[in-house]
Short mmCIF file of C-alpha atoms and ligand atoms in Angstrom, two decimals:
data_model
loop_
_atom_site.label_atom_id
_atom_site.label_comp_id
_atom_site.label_asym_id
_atom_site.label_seq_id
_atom_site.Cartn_x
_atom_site.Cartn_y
_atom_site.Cartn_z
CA UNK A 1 23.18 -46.09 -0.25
CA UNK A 2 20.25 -47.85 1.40
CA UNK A 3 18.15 -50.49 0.21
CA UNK A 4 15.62 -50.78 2.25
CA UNK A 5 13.21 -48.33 3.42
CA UNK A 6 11.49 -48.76 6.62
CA UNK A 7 7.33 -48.34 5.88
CA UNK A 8 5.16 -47.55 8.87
CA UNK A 9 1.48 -46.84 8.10
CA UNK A 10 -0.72 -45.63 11.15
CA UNK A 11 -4.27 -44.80 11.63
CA UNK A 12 -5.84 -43.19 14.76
CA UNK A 13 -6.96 -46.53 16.29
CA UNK A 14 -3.94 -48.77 15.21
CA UNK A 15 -0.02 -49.57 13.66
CA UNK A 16 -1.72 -51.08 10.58
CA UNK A 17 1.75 -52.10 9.09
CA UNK A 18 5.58 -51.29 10.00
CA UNK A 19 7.75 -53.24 7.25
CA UNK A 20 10.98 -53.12 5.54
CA UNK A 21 9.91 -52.24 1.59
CA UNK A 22 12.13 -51.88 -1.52
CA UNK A 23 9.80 -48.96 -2.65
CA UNK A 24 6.56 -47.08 -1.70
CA UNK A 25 4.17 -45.92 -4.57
CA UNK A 26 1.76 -43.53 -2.78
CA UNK A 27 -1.69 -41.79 -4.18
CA UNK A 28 -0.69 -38.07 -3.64
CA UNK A 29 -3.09 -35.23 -4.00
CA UNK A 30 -1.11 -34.35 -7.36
CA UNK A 31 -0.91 -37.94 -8.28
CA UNK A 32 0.88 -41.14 -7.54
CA UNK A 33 4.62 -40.56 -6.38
CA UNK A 34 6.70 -43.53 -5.89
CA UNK A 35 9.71 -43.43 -3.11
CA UNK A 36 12.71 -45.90 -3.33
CA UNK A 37 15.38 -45.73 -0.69
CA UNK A 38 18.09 -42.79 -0.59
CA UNK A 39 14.79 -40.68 -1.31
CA UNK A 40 15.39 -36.74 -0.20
CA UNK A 41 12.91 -35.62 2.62
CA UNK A 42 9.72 -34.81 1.78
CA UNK A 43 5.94 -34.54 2.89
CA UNK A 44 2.86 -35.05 0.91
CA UNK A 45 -1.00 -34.88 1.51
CA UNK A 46 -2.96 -38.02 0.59
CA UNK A 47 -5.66 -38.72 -1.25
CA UNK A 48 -8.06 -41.76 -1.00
CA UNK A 49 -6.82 -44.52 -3.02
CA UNK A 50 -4.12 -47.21 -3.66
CA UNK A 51 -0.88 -47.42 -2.20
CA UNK A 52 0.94 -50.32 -3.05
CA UNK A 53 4.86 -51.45 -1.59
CA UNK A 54 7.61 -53.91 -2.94
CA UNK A 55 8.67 -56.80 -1.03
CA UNK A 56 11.29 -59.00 -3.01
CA UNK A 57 10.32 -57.52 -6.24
CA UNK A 58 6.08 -58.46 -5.45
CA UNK A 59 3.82 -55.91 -4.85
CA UNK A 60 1.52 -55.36 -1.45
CA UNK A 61 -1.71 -53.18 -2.00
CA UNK A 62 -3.05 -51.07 1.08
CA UNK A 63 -6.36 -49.00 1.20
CA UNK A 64 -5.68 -45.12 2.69
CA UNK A 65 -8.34 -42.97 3.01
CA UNK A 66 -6.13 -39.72 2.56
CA UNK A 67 -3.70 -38.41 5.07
CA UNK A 68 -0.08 -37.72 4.62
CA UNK A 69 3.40 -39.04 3.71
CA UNK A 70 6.48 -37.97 5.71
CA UNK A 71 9.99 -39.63 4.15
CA UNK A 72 12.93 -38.55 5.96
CA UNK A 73 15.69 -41.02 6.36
CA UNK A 74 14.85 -43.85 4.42
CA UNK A 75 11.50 -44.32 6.80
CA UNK A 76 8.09 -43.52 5.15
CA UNK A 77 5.43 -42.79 7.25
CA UNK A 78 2.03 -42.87 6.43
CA UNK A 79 -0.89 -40.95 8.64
CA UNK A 80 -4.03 -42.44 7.45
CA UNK A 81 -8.02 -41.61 9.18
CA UNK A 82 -8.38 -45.41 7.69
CA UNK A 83 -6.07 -48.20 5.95
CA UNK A 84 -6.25 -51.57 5.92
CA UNK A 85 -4.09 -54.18 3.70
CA UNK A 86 -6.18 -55.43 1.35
CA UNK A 87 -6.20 -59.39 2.21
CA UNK A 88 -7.64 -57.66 5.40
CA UNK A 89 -10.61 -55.54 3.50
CA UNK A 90 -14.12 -56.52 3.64
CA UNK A 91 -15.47 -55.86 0.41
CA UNK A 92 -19.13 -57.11 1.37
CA UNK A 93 -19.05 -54.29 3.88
CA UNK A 94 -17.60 -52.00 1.17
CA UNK A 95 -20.46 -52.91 -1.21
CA UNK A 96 -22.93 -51.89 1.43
CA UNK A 97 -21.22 -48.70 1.83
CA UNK A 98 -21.17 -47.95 -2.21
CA UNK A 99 -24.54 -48.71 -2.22
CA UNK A 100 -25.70 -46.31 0.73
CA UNK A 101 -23.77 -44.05 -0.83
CA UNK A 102 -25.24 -44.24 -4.30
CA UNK A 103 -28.53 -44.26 -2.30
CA UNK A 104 -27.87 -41.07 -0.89
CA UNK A 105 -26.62 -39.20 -3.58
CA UNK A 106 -29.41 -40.28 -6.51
CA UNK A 107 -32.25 -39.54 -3.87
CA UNK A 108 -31.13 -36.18 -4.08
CA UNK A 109 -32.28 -34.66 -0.79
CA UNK A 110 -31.87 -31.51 0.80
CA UNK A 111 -30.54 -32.53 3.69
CA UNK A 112 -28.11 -34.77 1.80
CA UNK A 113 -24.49 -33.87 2.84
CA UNK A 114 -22.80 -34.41 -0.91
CA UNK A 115 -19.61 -33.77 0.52
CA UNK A 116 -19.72 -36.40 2.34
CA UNK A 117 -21.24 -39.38 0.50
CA UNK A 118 -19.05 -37.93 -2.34
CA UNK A 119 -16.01 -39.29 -0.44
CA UNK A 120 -17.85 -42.44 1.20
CA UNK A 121 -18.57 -43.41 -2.57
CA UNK A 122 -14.93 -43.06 -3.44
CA UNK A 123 -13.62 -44.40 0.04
CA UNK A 124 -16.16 -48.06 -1.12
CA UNK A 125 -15.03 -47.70 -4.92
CA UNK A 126 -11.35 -47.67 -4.01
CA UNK A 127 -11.42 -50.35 -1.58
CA UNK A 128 -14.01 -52.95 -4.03
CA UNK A 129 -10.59 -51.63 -6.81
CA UNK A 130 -8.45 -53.93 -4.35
CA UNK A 131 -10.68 -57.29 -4.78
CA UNK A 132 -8.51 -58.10 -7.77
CA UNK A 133 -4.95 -57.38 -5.45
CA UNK A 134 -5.02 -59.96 -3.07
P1 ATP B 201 -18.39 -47.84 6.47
O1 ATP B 201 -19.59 -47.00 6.12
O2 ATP B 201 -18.52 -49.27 6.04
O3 ATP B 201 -17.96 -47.68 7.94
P2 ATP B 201 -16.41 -45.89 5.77
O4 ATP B 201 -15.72 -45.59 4.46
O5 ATP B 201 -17.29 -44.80 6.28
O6 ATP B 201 -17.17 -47.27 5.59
P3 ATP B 201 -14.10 -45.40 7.35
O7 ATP B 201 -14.59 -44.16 8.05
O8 ATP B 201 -13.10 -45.22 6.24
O9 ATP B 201 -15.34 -46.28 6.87
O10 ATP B 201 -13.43 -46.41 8.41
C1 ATP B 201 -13.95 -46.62 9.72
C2 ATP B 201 -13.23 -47.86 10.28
O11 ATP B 201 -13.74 -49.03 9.66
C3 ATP B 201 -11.72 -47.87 10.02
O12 ATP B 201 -11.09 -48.52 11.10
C4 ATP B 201 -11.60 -48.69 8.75
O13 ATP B 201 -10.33 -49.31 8.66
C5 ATP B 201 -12.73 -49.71 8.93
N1 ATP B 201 -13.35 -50.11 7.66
C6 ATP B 201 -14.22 -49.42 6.92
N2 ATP B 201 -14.63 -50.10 5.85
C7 ATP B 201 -13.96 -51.29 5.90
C8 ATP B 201 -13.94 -52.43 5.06
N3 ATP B 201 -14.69 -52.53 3.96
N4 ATP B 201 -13.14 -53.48 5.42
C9 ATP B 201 -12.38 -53.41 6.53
N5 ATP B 201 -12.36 -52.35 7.37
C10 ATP B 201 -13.14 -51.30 7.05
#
């Protein structure tokens, strides 16, 4: 069997990472899943979170902002609206987003999409939850 599994997350605008993993824990809409090579085929809607990889037994943390997982032949592939690693995250930028967010959601307008600054508020919390990963 395998023991490597090939880990290719992309995003609309860019190949954010294409690396050879020892295992894949992903945030699934049903929960985390975890993947290690020899895995059976399988596809899986995102949600926004965490996912995190193993490279010589250390862990790698990676914003996604939903999406989906494909694994088919020992390759996980991630299709993400937004990821970034998070060494690469700017969490001043994400406090300004929680904040608008918050904004937006206490003033309680009636224009206020809550949909929508629902998930910006999560998208900013999850990505400030990766200052302590790096
Ligand atoms: P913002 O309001 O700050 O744009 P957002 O959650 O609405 O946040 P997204 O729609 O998820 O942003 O992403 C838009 C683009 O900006 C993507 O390319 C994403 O990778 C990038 N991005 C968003 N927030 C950050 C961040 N804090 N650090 C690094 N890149 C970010």
């Amino acid at each position: 069997m395998a023991t490597a599994l090939q880990l290719d997350i992309v995003t609309p605008d860019q190949l954010v990472l294409s690396r050879e993993v020892e295992y894949v824990g992903a945030p699934g809409v049903l929960g985390e899943f975890g993947i290690l090579p020899g895995h059976v085929p399988f596809i899986s809607a995102l949600t926004i979170g965490r996912l995190y990889y193993k490279v010589g037994g250390k862990d790698h943390y990676v914003f996604v902002s939903g999406g989906f997982a494909e694994v088919s032949d020992n390759r996980v592939t991630i299709l993400a609206e937004s990821a970034e690693e998070a060494e690469k995250i700017d969490f001043n930028r994400a406090e300004r987003a929680l904040k608008r967010a918050k904004q937006r959601l206490d003033a309680k307008n009636a224009e206020l999409n809550f949909k929508r600054a629902t998930l910006a508020l999560y998208r900013a919390t999850e990505r400030l939850s990766l200052q302590n990963r790096i």
